[in-house]
PDB file of C-alpha atoms and ligand atoms in Angstrom:
ATOM      1  CA  MET B   1      13.301  47.624   3.129  1.00 93.00           C
ATOM      2  CA  THR B   2      11.897  45.403   0.129  1.00 98.00           C
ATOM      3  CA  ILE B   3      11.414  42.450   1.006  1.00 98.00           C
ATOM      4  CA  TYR B   4      12.513  39.788  -1.877  1.00 98.00           C
ATOM      5  CA  PHE B   5      11.729  35.826  -2.377  1.00 98.00           C
ATOM      6  CA  TYR B   6      12.058  33.386  -4.646  1.00 98.00           C
ATOM      7  CA  LYS B   7      13.425  29.650  -3.752  1.00 98.00           C
ATOM      8  CA  VAL B   8      11.668  27.710  -1.048  1.00 98.00           C
ATOM      9  CA  SER B   9      14.737  26.515   0.803  1.00 98.00           C
ATOM     10  CA  ASP B  10      15.475  30.826   1.363  1.00 97.00           C
ATOM     11  CA  PRO B  11      14.249  33.421   3.997  1.00 95.00           C
ATOM     12  CA  TYR B  12      10.403  34.265   2.919  1.00 98.00           C
ATOM     13  CA  GLY B  13      10.421  30.715   0.907  1.00 98.00           C
ATOM     14  CA  CYS B  14       6.752  30.261   2.112  1.00 99.00           C
ATOM     15  CA  PHE B  15       6.088  33.227  -0.246  1.00 99.00           C
ATOM     16  CA  SER B  16       6.865  31.183  -3.280  1.00 98.00           C
ATOM     17  CA  ASN B  17       3.702  28.774  -5.104  1.00 98.00           C
ATOM     18  CA  PHE B  18       6.225  25.830  -4.864  1.00 98.00           C
ATOM     19  CA  SER B  19       6.127  26.219  -0.832  1.00 98.00           C
ATOM     20  CA  PRO B  20       4.837  22.465   0.461  1.00 98.00           C
ATOM     21  CA  HIS B  21       1.133  24.238   1.483  1.00 98.00           C
ATOM     22  CA  SER B  22      -1.747  22.817   0.434  1.00 98.00           C
ATOM     23  CA  ILE B  23      -5.171  24.396  -0.355  1.00 99.00           C
ATOM     24  CA  ASP B  24      -8.936  23.143  -1.018  1.00 98.00           C
ATOM     25  CA  LEU B  25     -10.078  24.987  -4.235  1.00 98.00           C
ATOM     26  CA  GLY B  26     -12.949  23.594  -6.289  1.00 97.00           C
ATOM     27  CA  GLY B  27     -13.805  20.765  -4.351  1.00 98.00           C
ATOM     28  CA  ARG B  28     -10.348  19.339  -4.412  1.00 98.00           C
ATOM     29  CA  ASN B  29      -6.957  19.330  -2.941  1.00 98.00           C
ATOM     30  CA  TRP B  30      -3.961  20.507  -4.396  1.00 99.00           C
ATOM     31  CA  GLN B  31      -0.659  20.041  -3.046  1.00 98.00           C
ATOM     32  CA  THR B  32       0.754  23.905  -3.829  1.00 99.00           C
ATOM     33  CA  VAL B  33      -0.434  27.001  -5.319  1.00 99.00           C
ATOM     34  CA  GLU B  34       1.404  26.270  -8.468  1.00 98.00           C
ATOM     35  CA  HIS B  35       0.110  22.931  -8.931  1.00 98.00           C
ATOM     36  CA  TYR B  36      -3.788  24.747  -8.949  1.00 98.00           C
ATOM     37  CA  TYR B  37      -2.127  27.208 -10.872  1.00 98.00           C
ATOM     38  CA  GLN B  38      -0.789  25.111 -13.517  1.00 98.00           C
ATOM     39  CA  ALA B  39      -3.946  22.831 -13.861  1.00 98.00           C
ATOM     40  CA  HIS B  40      -6.355  25.447 -14.329  1.00 98.00           C
ATOM     41  CA  LYS B  41      -4.355  26.679 -17.615  1.00 98.00           C
ATOM     42  CA  PHE B  42      -6.176  23.441 -19.348  1.00 98.00           C
ATOM     43  CA  LEU B  43     -10.040  23.967 -17.924  1.00 98.00           C
ATOM     44  CA  GLY B  44     -12.654  23.738 -20.618  1.00 97.00           C
ATOM     45  CA  THR B  45     -10.122  22.775 -23.445  1.00 98.00           C
ATOM     46  CA  THR B  46      -9.269  19.656 -24.914  1.00 97.00           C
ATOM     47  CA  ASP B  47      -6.344  18.554 -22.907  1.00 97.00           C
ATOM     48  CA  GLU B  48      -8.580  19.338 -19.827  1.00 97.00           C
ATOM     49  CA  PRO B  49      -7.590  15.399 -18.648  1.00 97.00           C
ATOM     50  CA  LEU B  50      -4.131  17.087 -17.932  1.00 97.00           C
ATOM     51  CA  MET B  51      -5.700  18.602 -14.841  1.00 98.00           C
ATOM     52  CA  VAL B  52      -5.668  15.430 -13.295  1.00 98.00           C
ATOM     53  CA  ALA B  53      -2.223  14.615 -14.109  1.00 98.00           C
ATOM     54  CA  ILE B  54      -1.237  17.670 -12.769  1.00 98.00           C
ATOM     55  CA  ARG B  55      -2.518  17.735  -9.834  1.00 98.00           C
ATOM     56  CA  ASN B  56      -1.036  14.251  -9.085  1.00 98.00           C
ATOM     57  CA  ALA B  57       2.308  15.748  -9.716  1.00 98.00           C
ATOM     58  CA  PRO B  58       4.803  14.554  -7.041  1.00 98.00           C
ATOM     59  CA  THR B  59       6.597  18.159  -6.883  1.00 98.00           C
ATOM     60  CA  PRO B  60       5.603  21.597  -8.049  1.00 98.00           C
ATOM     61  CA  GLU B  61       8.421  21.787 -10.372  1.00 98.00           C
ATOM     62  CA  GLU B  62       7.345  18.474 -12.205  1.00 98.00           C
ATOM     63  CA  ALA B  63       3.601  20.485 -12.391  1.00 98.00           C
ATOM     64  CA  ALA B  64       5.145  23.231 -14.062  1.00 98.00           C
ATOM     65  CA  GLN B  65       6.663  21.515 -16.258  1.00 98.00           C
ATOM     66  CA  LEU B  66       3.441  19.366 -17.464  1.00 98.00           C
ATOM     67  CA  GLY B  67       1.897  23.126 -17.403  1.00 98.00           C
ATOM     68  CA  ARG B  68       4.644  24.632 -19.504  1.00 97.00           C
ATOM     69  CA  ASP B  69       4.360  22.125 -22.119  1.00 96.00           C
ATOM     70  CA  LEU B  70       3.511  24.314 -25.565  1.00 92.00           C
ATOM     71  CA  ALA B  71       2.092  20.944 -27.424  1.00 95.00           C
ATOM     72  CA  ARG B  72      -0.629  21.506 -24.947  1.00 94.00           C
ATOM     73  CA  THR B  73      -3.912  23.299 -25.568  1.00 93.00           C
ATOM     74  CA  CYS B  74      -3.813  26.513 -22.762  1.00 97.00           C
ATOM     75  CA  ARG B  75      -7.210  27.856 -22.599  1.00 97.00           C
ATOM     76  CA  PRO B  76      -7.762  30.873 -24.958  1.00 97.00           C
ATOM     77  CA  ASP B  77      -8.516  33.288 -21.933  1.00 98.00           C
ATOM     78  CA  TRP B  78      -5.286  32.313 -19.804  1.00 98.00           C
ATOM     79  CA  PRO B  79      -3.502  35.681 -20.084  1.00 97.00           C
ATOM     80  CA  LEU B  80      -7.008  37.007 -18.725  1.00 98.00           C
ATOM     81  CA  VAL B  81      -7.855  35.243 -16.181  1.00 98.00           C
ATOM     82  CA  LYS B  82      -4.637  34.096 -14.618  1.00 98.00           C
ATOM     83  CA  THR B  83      -3.814  36.820 -12.218  1.00 98.00           C
ATOM     84  CA  VAL B  84      -7.415  36.246 -10.678  1.00 98.00           C
ATOM     85  CA  VAL B  85      -6.867  32.223 -10.673  1.00 98.00           C
ATOM     86  CA  MET B  86      -3.415  33.115  -9.054  1.00 98.00           C
ATOM     87  CA  ARG B  87      -4.889  35.444  -6.546  1.00 98.00           C
ATOM     88  CA  GLU B  88      -8.051  33.347  -5.541  1.00 98.00           C
ATOM     89  CA  ALA B  89      -4.977  30.141  -4.841  1.00 99.00           C
ATOM     90  CA  VAL B  90      -2.741  32.340  -2.933  1.00 99.00           C
ATOM     91  CA  LEU B  91      -5.512  34.216  -0.880  1.00 98.00           C
ATOM     92  CA  THR B  92      -6.725  30.360   0.076  1.00 98.00           C
ATOM     93  CA  LYS B  93      -2.880  29.287   1.066  1.00 99.00           C
ATOM     94  CA  PHE B  94      -2.597  32.386   3.502  1.00 99.00           C
ATOM     95  CA  LEU B  95      -6.325  31.854   5.203  1.00 98.00           C
ATOM     96  CA  THR B  96      -5.721  28.168   5.438  1.00 98.00           C
ATOM     97  CA  HIS B  97      -2.201  28.145   6.885  1.00 98.00           C
ATOM     98  CA  ALA B  98      -1.717  30.040   9.999  1.00 98.00           C
ATOM     99  CA  ASP B  99       1.700  29.956  10.231  1.00 98.00           C
ATOM    100  CA  ILE B 100       2.534  31.414   7.064  1.00 98.00           C
ATOM    101  CA  GLN B 101      -0.284  34.100   7.390  1.00 98.00           C
ATOM    102  CA  GLN B 102       1.556  35.594  10.292  1.00 98.00           C
ATOM    103  CA  ILE B 103       4.806  35.721   8.617  1.00 98.00           C
ATOM    104  CA  LEU B 104       2.821  37.362   5.771  1.00 98.00           C
ATOM    105  CA  LEU B 105       1.037  39.981   8.416  1.00 98.00           C
ATOM    106  CA  ALA B 106       4.172  40.806  10.134  1.00 98.00           C
ATOM    107  CA  THR B 107       5.654  42.181   6.750  1.00 98.00           C
ATOM    108  CA  GLY B 108       3.927  45.398   7.732  1.00 98.00           C
ATOM    109  CA  ASP B 109       3.594  47.373   4.748  1.00 98.00           C
ATOM    110  CA  GLU B 110       6.715  46.515   3.165  1.00 98.00           C
ATOM    111  CA  SER B 111       7.382  45.752  -0.670  1.00 98.00           C
ATOM    112  CA  ILE B 112       7.139  42.147  -0.960  1.00 98.00           C
ATOM    113  CA  VAL B 113       8.714  41.042  -4.484  1.00 98.00           C
ATOM    114  CA  GLU B 114       9.268  37.488  -6.383  1.00 98.00           C
ATOM    115  CA  ASP B 115      13.511  37.665  -7.405  1.00 98.00           C
ATOM    116  CA  SER B 116      12.874  35.570 -10.303  1.00 98.00           C
ATOM    117  CA  PRO B 117      15.810  35.980 -12.923  1.00 98.00           C
ATOM    118  CA  ARG B 118      13.538  34.870 -15.520  1.00 98.00           C
ATOM    119  CA  ASP B 119      10.315  35.747 -14.797  1.00 98.00           C
ATOM    120  CA  TYR B 120       9.062  39.399 -15.743  1.00 98.00           C
ATOM    121  CA  PHE B 121       5.448  38.817 -15.244  1.00 98.00           C
ATOM    122  CA  TRP B 122       5.150  37.141 -12.049  1.00 98.00           C
ATOM    123  CA  GLY B 123       8.575  38.200 -10.920  1.00 98.00           C
ATOM    124  CA  CYS B 124      10.869  41.493 -11.134  1.00 98.00           C
ATOM    125  CA  GLY B 125      13.156  39.455 -13.702  1.00 98.00           C
ATOM    126  CA  LEU B 126      17.245  39.753 -14.100  1.00 98.00           C
ATOM    127  CA  ASP B 127      17.265  43.502 -13.872  1.00 98.00           C
ATOM    128  CA  LYS B 128      14.309  44.321 -11.600  1.00 97.00           C
ATOM    129  CA  THR B 129      12.174  46.037 -13.967  1.00 98.00           C
ATOM    130  CA  GLY B 130       9.574  43.086 -14.001  1.00 98.00           C
ATOM    131  CA  GLN B 131       5.843  43.749 -13.179  1.00 98.00           C
ATOM    132  CA  ASN B 132       5.837  41.419 -10.139  1.00 98.00           C
ATOM    133  CA  HIS B 133       2.708  40.556 -10.220  1.00 98.00           C
ATOM    134  CA  LEU B 134       2.959  37.780  -7.660  1.00 98.00           C
ATOM    135  CA  GLY B 135       4.246  40.330  -5.046  1.00 98.00           C
ATOM    136  CA  GLN B 136       1.659  42.563  -6.027  1.00 98.00           C
ATOM    137  CA  ILE B 137      -0.924  39.898  -5.464  1.00 99.00           C
ATOM    138  CA  LEU B 138       1.143  39.010  -2.027  1.00 99.00           C
ATOM    139  CA  MET B 139       0.261  42.806  -0.749  1.00 98.00           C
ATOM    140  CA  SER B 140      -3.114  42.423  -1.597  1.00 98.00           C
ATOM    141  CA  VAL B 141      -3.867  39.268  -0.329  1.00 99.00           C
ATOM    142  CA  ARG B 142      -1.471  40.576   2.848  1.00 98.00           C
ATOM    143  CA  GLU B 143      -4.040  43.930   2.981  1.00 98.00           C
ATOM    144  CA  GLU B 144      -7.435  41.743   2.346  1.00 98.00           C
ATOM    145  CA  ILE B 145      -6.187  39.366   5.344  1.00 98.00           C
ATOM    146  CA  ARG B 146      -5.786  42.426   7.749  1.00 98.00           C
ATOM    147  CA  HIS B 147      -9.068  43.776   7.090  1.00 96.00           C
ATOM    148  CA  ARG B 148     -11.094  40.382   7.392  1.00 91.00           C
TER     149      ARG B 148
HETATM  150  N1  AOF M 201       9.131  29.937  -7.809  1.00 62.92           N
HETATM  151  C1  AOF M 201       9.663  29.565  -9.095  1.00 62.92           C
HETATM  152  C2  AOF M 201       8.772  29.698 -10.097  1.00 62.92           C
HETATM  153  N2  AOF M 201       8.275  31.107 -10.641  1.00 62.92           N
HETATM  154  C3  AOF M 201       6.484  30.482 -11.000  1.00 62.92           C
HETATM  155  O1  AOF M 201       6.360  29.907 -12.137  1.00 62.92           O
HETATM  156  C4  AOF M 201       4.936  30.266 -12.341  1.00 62.92           C
HETATM  157  C5  AOF M 201       4.748  30.975 -13.368  1.00 62.92           C
HETATM  158  O2  AOF M 201       4.671  29.750 -14.702  1.00 62.92           O
HETATM  159  P1  AOF M 201       4.191  30.036 -16.097  1.00 62.92           P
HETATM  160  O3  AOF M 201       2.763  30.998 -16.167  1.00 62.92           O
HETATM  161  O4  AOF M 201       4.321  28.533 -16.791  1.00 62.92           O
HETATM  162  O5  AOF M 201       5.363  30.807 -16.451  1.00 62.92           O
HETATM  163  C6  AOF M 201       4.672  31.255 -11.144  1.00 62.92           C
HETATM  164  O6  AOF M 201       3.903  30.555  -9.972  1.00 62.92           O
HETATM  165  C7  AOF M 201       6.105  32.104 -10.761  1.00 62.92           C
HETATM  166  O7  AOF M 201       5.800  32.335  -9.433  1.00 62.92           O
HETATM  167  N3  AOF M 201       9.298  29.466 -11.515  1.00 62.92           N
HETATM  168  C8  AOF M 201      10.275  28.338 -11.578  1.00 62.92           C
HETATM  169  O8  AOF M 201      10.522  27.779 -12.435  1.00 62.92           O
HETATM  170  N4  AOF M 201      11.014  27.768 -10.478  1.00 62.92           N
HETATM  171  C9  AOF M 201      10.350  28.344  -9.184  1.00 62.92           C
HETATM  172  O9  AOF M 201      11.089  27.767  -7.863  1.00 62.92           O
END
């Protein structure tokens, strides 16, 4: 049975990038994967100072709001690198936190889908036709950890 997740408070909410599991990456601590992902939109741009504000945002929702500010300069190669940035953060999250690593491994070979009603890239979107890149990353991280 396909595993759907989205909200942190719902079943498998620990698979959400908004779940309260911090990661250490690039010599810094990030409160959530979402903080890390949103901040890295600005690496190497004139808006790089915004990375600090995003890292210090009190919630992942606020980090996402800052990262989605269309008035800011997103790095030009973001469409090419965003899945690599995301995978590194998600892998680090599940290597760092043993409790949720067990939850991920216990899903066996089930499909994992981010049931976002809006996002057709990271999730499956309202009509379930989306590309589900976050679910794909979770399944690939599951495979990598299983064979470590
Ligand atoms: N889980 C979740 C969301 N989905 C997340 O949003 C991120 C993509 O952001 P962007 O590239 O700026 O569109 C990615 O981490 C995706 O999983 N969005 C939300 O507003 N609320 C939420 O609870």
